[in-house]
Amino acid sequence: MSTETTTGADAIDLAIAKGIDFDGSPIPTAKLDLYAQVMGLEGNRQRSGVSNTMRSRIVRIGAKHIPQAELDQKLIDAGFAPLKEKEIAFFYSGK
């Protein structure tokens, strides 16, 4: 039985590095290769700033866990820009 966790962002990175999915099955090489290629491209991309990246991550991940009005208020309270219409449409339209 595995003692590794399947929670948190690091769990995904560890599984990818090992090439083994949480159920113990190997991740196909084609998937790992494409992931490595895309992450390599992303790694070379010029960043616009830490605050912008933080907000982007908060919106992308927060939308999975926090209702729209609450996330919008949390962003404002923290000094970030409120949710944009396109973010609301993308992240909340199916909920």
PDB file of C-alpha atoms in Angstrom:
ATOM      1  CA  MET A   1       0.000   0.000   0.000  1.00  0.00           C
ATOM      2  CA  SER A   2       1.317   3.426  -0.930  1.00  0.00           C
ATOM      3  CA  THR A   3       1.955   5.941   1.810  1.00  0.00           C
ATOM      4  CA  GLU A   4       2.103   8.872  -0.585  1.00  0.00           C
ATOM      5  CA  THR A   5      -0.535  11.555  -0.483  1.00  0.00           C
ATOM      6  CA  THR A   6      -2.814  12.468  -3.363  1.00  0.00           C
ATOM      7  CA  THR A   7      -3.587  15.913  -1.989  1.00  0.00           C
ATOM      8  CA  GLY A   8      -1.928  19.225  -2.661  1.00  0.00           C
ATOM      9  CA  ALA A   9      -0.226  20.610  -5.744  1.00  0.00           C
ATOM     10  CA  ASP A  10       3.034  18.814  -5.023  1.00  0.00           C
ATOM     11  CA  ALA A  11       1.340  15.399  -5.206  1.00  0.00           C
ATOM     12  CA  ILE A  12       0.715  15.885  -8.920  1.00  0.00           C
ATOM     13  CA  ASP A  13       4.288  16.977  -9.606  1.00  0.00           C
ATOM     14  CA  LEU A  14       5.680  13.996  -7.692  1.00  0.00           C
ATOM     15  CA  ALA A  15       3.469  11.551  -9.582  1.00  0.00           C
ATOM     16  CA  ILE A  16       4.453  13.076 -12.932  1.00  0.00           C
ATOM     17  CA  ALA A  17       8.152  12.926 -12.024  1.00  0.00           C
ATOM     18  CA  LYS A  18       7.782   9.235 -11.179  1.00  0.00           C
ATOM     19  CA  GLY A  19       5.590   8.579 -14.223  1.00  0.00           C
ATOM     20  CA  ILE A  20       3.054   6.772 -12.049  1.00  0.00           C
ATOM     21  CA  ASP A  21      -0.597   7.789 -11.636  1.00  0.00           C
ATOM     22  CA  PHE A  22      -2.295   7.772  -8.212  1.00  0.00           C
ATOM     23  CA  ASP A  23      -3.870   4.396  -8.951  1.00  0.00           C
ATOM     24  CA  GLY A  24      -0.402   2.904  -9.490  1.00  0.00           C
ATOM     25  CA  SER A  25      -0.667   2.655 -13.265  1.00  0.00           C
ATOM     26  CA  PRO A  26       2.120   4.046 -15.442  1.00  0.00           C
ATOM     27  CA  ILE A  27       1.475   7.348 -17.185  1.00  0.00           C
ATOM     28  CA  PRO A  28       1.890   6.752 -20.940  1.00  0.00           C
ATOM     29  CA  THR A  29       5.142   8.072 -22.375  1.00  0.00           C
ATOM     30  CA  ALA A  30       3.314  10.145 -25.011  1.00  0.00           C
ATOM     31  CA  LYS A  31       1.454  12.016 -22.261  1.00  0.00           C
ATOM     32  CA  LEU A  32       4.627  12.580 -20.253  1.00  0.00           C
ATOM     33  CA  ASP A  33       6.498  13.764 -23.350  1.00  0.00           C
ATOM     34  CA  LEU A  34       3.778  16.250 -24.324  1.00  0.00           C
ATOM     35  CA  TYR A  35       3.575  17.522 -20.745  1.00  0.00           C
ATOM     36  CA  ALA A  36       7.356  18.010 -20.630  1.00  0.00           C
ATOM     37  CA  GLN A  37       7.302  19.826 -23.969  1.00  0.00           C
ATOM     38  CA  VAL A  38       4.545  22.242 -22.931  1.00  0.00           C
ATOM     39  CA  MET A  39       6.061  22.850 -19.478  1.00  0.00           C
ATOM     40  CA  GLY A  40       9.394  23.580 -21.169  1.00  0.00           C
ATOM     41  CA  LEU A  41       7.727  26.213 -23.321  1.00  0.00           C
ATOM     42  CA  GLU A  42       6.021  27.706 -20.264  1.00  0.00           C
ATOM     43  CA  GLY A  43       9.295  27.711 -18.372  1.00  0.00           C
ATOM     44  CA  ASN A  44      10.810  29.961 -21.027  1.00  0.00           C
ATOM     45  CA  ARG A  45       7.916  32.455 -21.092  1.00  0.00           C
ATOM     46  CA  GLN A  46       8.600  35.952 -19.798  1.00  0.00           C
ATOM     47  CA  ARG A  47       6.516  36.683 -16.709  1.00  0.00           C
ATOM     48  CA  SER A  48       4.441  39.818 -16.226  1.00  0.00           C
ATOM     49  CA  GLY A  49       4.841  39.981 -12.474  1.00  0.00           C
ATOM     50  CA  VAL A  50       4.311  37.999  -9.318  1.00  0.00           C
ATOM     51  CA  SER A  51       1.093  39.756  -8.327  1.00  0.00           C
ATOM     52  CA  ASN A  52      -0.491  39.044 -11.727  1.00  0.00           C
ATOM     53  CA  THR A  53       0.480  35.391 -11.511  1.00  0.00           C
ATOM     54  CA  MET A  54      -0.810  35.131  -7.944  1.00  0.00           C
ATOM     55  CA  ARG A  55      -4.177  36.592  -8.972  1.00  0.00           C
ATOM     56  CA  SER A  56      -4.391  34.271 -11.958  1.00  0.00           C
ATOM     57  CA  ARG A  57      -3.756  31.221  -9.787  1.00  0.00           C
ATOM     58  CA  ILE A  58      -6.202  32.417  -7.132  1.00  0.00           C
ATOM     59  CA  VAL A  59      -8.941  32.813  -9.741  1.00  0.00           C
ATOM     60  CA  ARG A  60      -8.206  29.559 -11.580  1.00  0.00           C
ATOM     61  CA  ILE A  61      -8.039  27.420  -8.443  1.00  0.00           C
ATOM     62  CA  GLY A  62     -10.353  29.452  -6.230  1.00  0.00           C
ATOM     63  CA  ALA A  63     -13.201  29.143  -8.730  1.00  0.00           C
ATOM     64  CA  LYS A  64     -13.196  25.384  -8.109  1.00  0.00           C
ATOM     65  CA  HIS A  65     -13.762  25.845  -4.385  1.00  0.00           C
ATOM     66  CA  ILE A  66     -15.273  29.274  -3.675  1.00  0.00           C
ATOM     67  CA  PRO A  67     -18.606  30.700  -4.887  1.00  0.00           C
ATOM     68  CA  GLN A  68     -18.324  33.562  -7.396  1.00  0.00           C
ATOM     69  CA  ALA A  69     -19.503  36.412  -5.154  1.00  0.00           C
ATOM     70  CA  GLU A  70     -17.301  35.259  -2.285  1.00  0.00           C
ATOM     71  CA  LEU A  71     -14.184  34.920  -4.468  1.00  0.00           C
ATOM     72  CA  ASP A  72     -14.853  38.317  -6.016  1.00  0.00           C
ATOM     73  CA  GLN A  73     -15.057  39.916  -2.549  1.00  0.00           C
ATOM     74  CA  LYS A  74     -11.941  38.088  -1.350  1.00  0.00           C
ATOM     75  CA  LEU A  75     -10.003  39.405  -4.361  1.00  0.00           C
ATOM     76  CA  ILE A  76     -11.150  42.958  -3.677  1.00  0.00           C
ATOM     77  CA  ASP A  77     -10.412  42.668   0.057  1.00  0.00           C
ATOM     78  CA  ALA A  78      -6.873  41.479  -0.732  1.00  0.00           C
ATOM     79  CA  GLY A  79      -6.235  44.393  -3.092  1.00  0.00           C
ATOM     80  CA  PHE A  80      -6.563  42.461  -6.352  1.00  0.00           C
ATOM     81  CA  ALA A  81      -8.813  43.415  -9.266  1.00  0.00           C
ATOM     82  CA  PRO A  82     -12.302  41.901  -9.037  1.00  0.00           C
ATOM     83  CA  LEU A  83     -13.346  39.048 -11.293  1.00  0.00           C
ATOM     84  CA  LYS A  84     -13.539  40.006 -14.954  1.00  0.00           C
ATOM     85  CA  GLU A  85     -16.602  39.157 -17.034  1.00  0.00           C
ATOM     86  CA  LYS A  86     -14.580  36.705 -19.142  1.00  0.00           C
ATOM     87  CA  GLU A  87     -13.349  34.942 -15.984  1.00  0.00           C
ATOM     88  CA  ILE A  88     -16.888  34.690 -14.645  1.00  0.00           C
ATOM     89  CA  ALA A  89     -18.086  33.309 -17.976  1.00  0.00           C
ATOM     90  CA  PHE A  90     -15.249  30.788 -18.176  1.00  0.00           C
ATOM     91  CA  PHE A  91     -15.052  29.584 -14.588  1.00  0.00           C
ATOM     92  CA  TYR A  92     -18.634  29.955 -13.389  1.00  0.00           C
ATOM     93  CA  SER A  93     -20.905  29.548 -16.433  1.00  0.00           C
ATOM     94  CA  GLY A  94     -21.300  25.785 -15.965  1.00  0.00           C
ATOM     95  CA  LYS A  95     -22.120  25.981 -12.247  1.00  0.00           C
TER      96      LYS A  95
END
